[in-house]
Structure formats: C-alpha cells, structure tokens
Amino acid sequence: MLFYSLYVINKSGGLVFNRDYANFAKVNVNDALRLASIWHSLHAISCQISPIQGCSGIELLEADTFDLHSFQTLTGTKFLLIVEKGSQYVPMYLQKIYEYYCDYVLKNPFYEIEQVIKCDLFEEEVESLLKSRAP
C-alpha cells in the first residue's frame, strides 16, 4: 500500500495540516488550500442531497489512479488520506491518525483549536505509522 498525502481540514473548511508522503505526488500550497476548501464544500453538499437519511457525507472517492478516503470526526474535523488505488484497511489508518491527533495535538497546551498543526510528535507518529503500514 502506498500513501500519497494526508490532509486535515478544520470544521470551517480551512487546511490545518498537509503532508505529501510520495515524491511524485507533490502538491503546492495553493492547490492544497483549494483541495481542502472544495472537499469541505462537496462533503457538506453531499450530506444535504443524499437520499439516505442521516448520511455522513463522502467517505471514499475512487479515481483512475488513486483513492481518496475521508474520515469526519464528531466535531467536524476531516482527515483525508490519498492512497494507491485499491488499498485496503485505510479507515483503520484514518482512525489511528485521529487517535494521534487527539493524543498529540489536542492535548498540547500550546495548540489553539482550529489553527495550523505544528506538532512534531504528531508528525513523527503519523509518518511512522504510514511507513510501517500496520494500523
């Protein structure tokens, strides 16, 4: 399984964290900001127009060359993980990344909610998880 990128979007649709884990999948900052904003909007629209009652939005977008998996927390923070097409167990990785977010970011007394994440421990744990490929 190959991990391309991770994005964390706050409840307002702002990009608070992004990392590229593949050398060929680099996205510049402006495109990353656009992606976060568009995904936030599409996610909200999909909840409203879904024929299924209580729909929680888009969880998987399958493209020709990659899969984009999304996990939304109860507070509205979204975690996007872009992976190799056909990858399995990605929701477990997203759940583990969310646990790291809770442990290392939210419990950090210097972190301000909804602001850009600058927490070395969070970044190190996520990178270690994605390199180990074992949730």
Coordinates of N, CA and C in Angstrom, one line a residue:
M1 N 0.8 -1.2 0.0 CA 0.0 0.0 0.0 C 0.9 1.2 0.0
L2 N 0.6 2.2 -0.9 CA 1.3 3.4 -1.0 C 0.5 4.6 -0.5
F3 N 1.0 5.4 0.4 CA 0.3 6.6 0.8 C 0.9 7.8 0.1
Y4 N 0.0 8.6 -0.5 CA 0.4 9.7 -1.2 C 0.4 11.0 -0.4
S5 N -0.7 11.3 0.3 CA -0.9 12.6 1.0 C -1.9 12.4 2.1
L6 N -1.7 13.3 3.2 CA -2.6 13.4 4.3 C -3.0 14.9 4.4
Y7 N -4.3 15.1 4.6 CA -4.8 16.5 4.8 C -5.7 16.5 6.0
V8 N -5.6 17.5 6.8 CA -6.5 17.7 7.9 C -7.2 19.0 7.7
I9 N -8.6 19.0 7.7 CA -9.4 20.2 7.4 C -10.2 20.5 8.7
N10 N -10.2 21.7 9.1 CA -10.9 22.1 10.3 C -12.4 22.2 9.9
K11 N -13.3 22.4 10.9 CA -14.7 22.4 10.7 C -15.2 23.6 9.9
S12 N -14.3 24.6 9.7 CA -14.7 25.8 8.8 C -14.2 25.6 7.4
G13 N -13.5 24.5 7.1 CA -13.0 24.2 5.7 C -11.6 24.7 5.5
G14 N -10.9 25.1 6.5 CA -9.5 25.6 6.4 C -8.6 24.4 6.5
L15 N -7.5 24.4 5.8 CA -6.5 23.4 5.8 C -5.6 23.7 7.0
V16 N -5.5 22.7 7.9 CA -4.7 22.9 9.1 C -3.4 22.0 9.1
F17 N -3.4 21.0 8.2 CA -2.2 20.2 8.1 C -2.2 19.5 6.8
N18 N -1.1 19.4 6.2 CA -0.9 18.6 5.0 C 0.5 18.1 4.8
R19 N 0.6 16.8 4.4 CA 1.9 16.3 4.1 C 1.8 15.4 2.9
D20 N 2.9 15.4 2.1 CA 3.0 14.5 0.9 C 4.0 13.4 1.3
Y21 N 3.6 12.2 1.1 CA 4.5 11.1 1.5 C 5.1 10.3 0.3
A22 N 4.8 10.8 -0.9 CA 5.3 10.2 -2.1 C 6.0 11.3 -2.9
N23 N 7.2 11.0 -3.4 CA 8.0 12.0 -4.1 C 7.3 12.6 -5.4
F24 N 6.5 11.7 -6.0 CA 5.8 12.1 -7.2 C 4.5 12.7 -7.1
A25 N 4.0 12.8 -5.8 CA 2.6 13.3 -5.6 C 2.7 14.7 -4.9
K26 N 3.6 15.5 -5.2 CA 3.8 16.8 -4.5 C 2.7 17.8 -5.0
V27 N 2.1 18.4 -4.0 CA 1.0 19.4 -4.3 C 1.5 20.7 -3.7
N28 N 1.4 21.8 -4.5 CA 1.8 23.1 -3.9 C 0.8 23.6 -2.9
V29 N 1.2 24.6 -2.1 CA 0.4 25.1 -1.0 C -1.0 25.6 -1.5
N30 N -1.0 26.4 -2.6 CA -2.2 26.9 -3.1 C -3.2 25.8 -3.5
D31 N -2.7 24.8 -4.2 CA -3.6 23.7 -4.6 C -4.1 22.9 -3.4
A32 N -3.3 22.8 -2.4 CA -3.7 22.1 -1.2 C -4.8 22.9 -0.5
L33 N -4.7 24.2 -0.4 CA -5.7 25.0 0.2 C -7.0 24.9 -0.6
R34 N -6.9 24.9 -2.0 CA -8.1 24.7 -2.8 C -8.7 23.4 -2.6
L35 N -7.9 22.3 -2.5 CA -8.4 21.0 -2.3 C -9.2 20.9 -1.0
A36 N -8.7 21.5 0.0 CA -9.4 21.5 1.3 C -10.7 22.2 1.3
S37 N -10.7 23.3 0.7 CA -11.9 24.1 0.6 C -13.0 23.4 -0.3
I38 N -12.6 22.9 -1.4 CA -13.5 22.2 -2.3 C -14.1 20.9 -1.6
W39 N -13.2 20.2 -1.0 CA -13.6 18.9 -0.3 C -14.6 19.3 0.8
H40 N -14.4 20.3 1.6 CA -15.3 20.7 2.6 C -16.7 21.0 2.1
S41 N -16.7 21.7 1.0 CA -17.9 22.1 0.3 C -18.7 20.9 -0.3
L42 N -17.9 20.0 -1.0 CA -18.5 18.8 -1.5 C -19.1 17.9 -0.5
H43 N -18.4 17.8 0.6 CA -18.8 17.0 1.7 C -20.1 17.5 2.3
A44 N -20.2 18.8 2.5 CA -21.4 19.4 3.0 C -22.6 19.2 2.1
I45 N -22.4 19.5 0.8 CA -23.4 19.3 -0.2 C -23.9 17.9 -0.3
S46 N -23.0 16.9 -0.2 CA -23.3 15.5 -0.3 C -24.2 15.1 0.9
C47 N -24.0 15.7 2.0 CA -24.9 15.4 3.2 C -26.3 15.9 3.0
Q48 N -26.4 17.0 2.3 CA -27.7 17.7 2.1 C -28.5 17.0 1.0
I49 N -27.9 16.5 -0.1 CA -28.6 16.0 -1.2 C -28.7 14.5 -1.2
S50 N -28.1 13.8 -0.2 CA -28.1 12.4 -0.2 C -29.6 11.9 0.1
P51 N -30.0 10.9 -0.7 CA -31.3 10.3 -0.5 C -31.4 9.5 0.8
I52 N -30.3 9.1 1.4 CA -30.2 8.3 2.6 C -30.3 9.2 3.8
Q53 N -31.2 9.0 4.7 CA -31.4 9.8 5.9 C -30.2 9.6 6.8
G54 N -29.6 10.7 7.3 CA -28.5 10.6 8.3 C -27.2 10.4 7.6
C55 N -27.1 10.6 6.3 CA -25.8 10.4 5.6 C -24.7 11.3 6.2
S56 N -23.5 10.7 6.3 CA -22.4 11.5 6.9 C -21.5 12.1 5.9
G57 N -21.8 12.1 4.6 CA -21.0 12.7 3.6 C -20.2 11.7 2.9
I58 N -19.3 12.2 2.0 CA -18.4 11.3 1.2 C -17.3 10.7 2.0
E59 N -17.2 9.4 1.9 CA -16.2 8.7 2.7 C -15.1 8.1 1.7
L60 N -15.4 7.9 0.5 CA -14.4 7.4 -0.5 C -14.7 8.0 -1.9
L61 N -13.6 8.5 -2.5 CA -13.7 8.9 -3.8 C -12.6 8.1 -4.6
E62 N -13.1 7.3 -5.6 CA -12.3 6.5 -6.4 C -12.0 7.2 -7.7
A63 N -10.7 7.4 -8.0 CA -10.3 8.0 -9.2 C -9.6 6.9 -10.1
D64 N -9.1 7.2 -11.2 CA -8.4 6.3 -12.1 C -7.1 5.8 -11.5
T65 N -6.4 6.7 -10.8 CA -5.0 6.4 -10.3 C -4.8 6.5 -8.8
F66 N -5.9 6.8 -8.1 CA -5.8 6.9 -6.6 C -7.1 6.8 -6.0
D67 N -7.1 6.6 -4.7 CA -8.4 6.6 -3.9 C -8.2 7.7 -2.8
L68 N -9.2 8.5 -2.6 CA -9.2 9.5 -1.5 C -10.2 9.0 -0.5
H69 N -9.7 8.7 0.7 CA -10.5 8.3 1.9 C -10.7 9.5 2.8
S70 N -11.9 9.6 3.3 CA -12.2 10.7 4.2 C -12.8 10.2 5.5
F71 N -12.4 10.8 6.6 CA -13.0 10.5 7.9 C -13.3 11.8 8.6
Q72 N -14.6 12.0 9.0 CA -15.0 13.2 9.7 C -15.3 12.9 11.2
T73 N -14.7 13.7 12.1 CA -14.9 13.5 13.5 C -16.3 14.1 13.9
L74 N -16.7 13.9 15.1 CA -17.9 14.4 15.6 C -17.9 15.9 15.7
T75 N -16.7 16.5 15.8 CA -16.5 18.0 15.9 C -16.4 18.6 14.5
G76 N -16.4 17.8 13.4 CA -16.4 18.4 12.1 C -15.0 18.4 11.4
T77 N -14.0 18.0 12.2 CA -12.7 18.0 11.6 C -12.6 16.8 10.6
K78 N -12.0 17.0 9.4 CA -11.9 16.0 8.4 C -10.5 15.6 8.2
F79 N -10.3 14.3 8.0 CA -9.0 13.7 7.7 C -9.1 13.1 6.4
L80 N -8.3 13.5 5.4 CA -8.2 12.9 4.1 C -6.9 12.2 3.9
L81 N -7.0 11.0 3.4 CA -5.8 10.2 3.1 C -5.9 9.8 1.7
I82 N -4.9 10.2 0.9 CA -4.9 9.8 -0.5 C -3.9 8.7 -0.7
V83 N -4.4 7.5 -1.2 CA -3.6 6.3 -1.3 C -3.7 5.7 -2.7
E84 N -2.8 4.7 -2.8 CA -2.8 3.9 -4.0 C -4.2 3.3 -4.3
K85 N -4.5 3.2 -5.6 CA -5.8 2.7 -6.0 C -6.0 1.2 -5.4
G86 N -7.1 1.0 -4.8 CA -7.5 -0.4 -4.4 C -6.9 -0.7 -3.0
S87 N -6.3 0.2 -2.3 CA -5.7 0.0 -1.0 C -6.8 -0.4 0.0
Q88 N -6.5 -1.4 0.9 CA -7.4 -1.8 1.9 C -7.1 -1.3 3.3
Y89 N -8.0 -1.4 4.2 CA -7.8 -1.0 5.6 C -7.5 0.4 5.8
V90 N -7.8 1.3 4.9 CA -7.5 2.7 5.0 C -8.3 3.4 6.2
P91 N -9.6 3.0 6.4 CA -10.3 3.6 7.5 C -9.6 3.3 8.9
M92 N -9.0 2.2 9.0 CA -8.2 1.9 10.2 C -7.1 2.8 10.4
Y93 N -6.4 3.1 9.3 CA -5.3 4.1 9.4 C -5.8 5.5 9.7
L94 N -6.9 5.9 9.2 CA -7.5 7.2 9.5 C -7.9 7.2 11.0
Q95 N -8.5 6.2 11.5 CA -8.8 6.1 12.9 C -7.6 6.3 13.8
K96 N -6.5 5.6 13.4 CA -5.3 5.7 14.2 C -4.7 7.1 14.1
I97 N -4.7 7.7 12.9 CA -4.3 9.1 12.8 C -5.1 10.0 13.6
Y98 N -6.4 9.8 13.7 CA -7.3 10.6 14.6 C -6.9 10.4 16.1
E99 N -6.5 9.2 16.4 CA -6.1 9.0 17.8 C -4.8 9.8 18.1
Y100 N -3.9 9.8 17.2 CA -2.7 10.6 17.3 C -3.0 12.1 17.4
Y101 N -3.9 12.5 16.6 CA -4.4 13.9 16.6 C -4.9 14.3 18.0
C102 N -5.7 13.4 18.6 CA -6.3 13.6 19.9 C -5.2 13.6 21.0
D103 N -4.2 12.6 20.9 CA -3.2 12.5 21.9 C -2.1 13.6 21.8
Y104 N -1.7 13.9 20.6 CA -0.5 14.8 20.5 C -0.9 16.3 20.1
V105 N -2.0 16.5 19.5 CA -2.4 17.8 19.1 C -3.3 18.5 20.1
L106 N -4.5 17.8 20.3 CA -5.5 18.4 21.2 C -5.1 18.5 22.6
K107 N -4.2 17.6 23.1 CA -3.7 17.6 24.5 C -2.5 18.5 24.6
N108 N -2.1 19.1 23.6 CA -0.9 20.0 23.6 C -1.4 21.4 24.1
P109 N -0.9 21.8 25.3 CA -1.4 23.1 25.9 C -1.1 24.3 25.0
F110 N -0.1 24.2 24.0 CA 0.2 25.3 23.2 C -0.5 25.4 21.9
Y111 N -1.4 24.3 21.6 CA -2.1 24.3 20.4 C -3.4 25.0 20.6
E112 N -3.8 25.9 19.6 CA -5.0 26.6 19.6 C -6.0 25.9 18.6
I113 N -7.2 25.6 19.1 CA -8.1 24.8 18.3 C -8.4 25.6 16.9
E114 N -8.5 24.8 15.9 CA -8.8 25.2 14.5 C -7.6 26.0 13.8
Q115 N -6.4 25.9 14.5 CA -5.3 26.6 13.9 C -4.3 25.6 13.2
V116 N -3.4 26.0 12.5 CA -2.4 25.1 11.8 C -1.7 24.2 12.8
I117 N -1.6 23.0 12.5 CA -1.0 22.0 13.4 C 0.5 22.0 13.2
K118 N 1.2 22.4 14.2 CA 2.7 22.4 14.2 C 3.1 21.6 15.5
C119 N 3.0 20.3 15.4 CA 3.3 19.4 16.5 C 4.2 18.3 16.0
D120 N 5.5 18.3 16.4 CA 6.5 17.3 15.9 C 6.1 15.9 16.2
L121 N 5.6 15.7 17.5 CA 5.2 14.3 17.9 C 4.1 13.7 17.0
F122 N 3.1 14.6 16.7 CA 2.0 14.1 15.8 C 2.6 13.7 14.4
E123 N 3.4 14.6 13.9 CA 4.0 14.3 12.5 C 4.9 13.1 12.5
E124 N 5.7 12.9 13.6 CA 6.5 11.7 13.7 C 5.7 10.4 13.8
E125 N 4.7 10.4 14.6 CA 3.9 9.2 14.8 C 3.1 8.9 13.5
V126 N 2.6 9.9 12.9 CA 1.9 9.6 11.6 C 2.8 9.1 10.6
E127 N 4.0 9.7 10.4 CA 5.0 9.2 9.4 C 5.4 7.8 9.8
S128 N 5.6 7.5 11.0 CA 6.0 6.1 11.5 C 4.9 5.1 11.1
L129 N 3.6 5.5 11.4 CA 2.5 4.6 11.1 C 2.4 4.3 9.6
L130 N 2.5 5.4 8.8 CA 2.4 5.2 7.3 C 3.6 4.4 6.7
K131 N 4.7 4.5 7.3 CA 5.9 3.8 6.9 C 5.8 2.3 7.3
S132 N 5.3 2.1 8.5 CA 5.2 0.7 9.0 C 4.1 -0.1 8.2
R133 N 3.1 0.6 7.7 CA 2.0 0.0 7.0 C 1.2 -1.0 7.9
A134 N 1.1 -0.7 9.2 CA 0.4 -1.6 10.1 C -0.4 -0.7 11.1
P135 N -1.7 -0.7 10.9 CA -2.5 0.2 11.8 C -2.6 -0.3 13.2

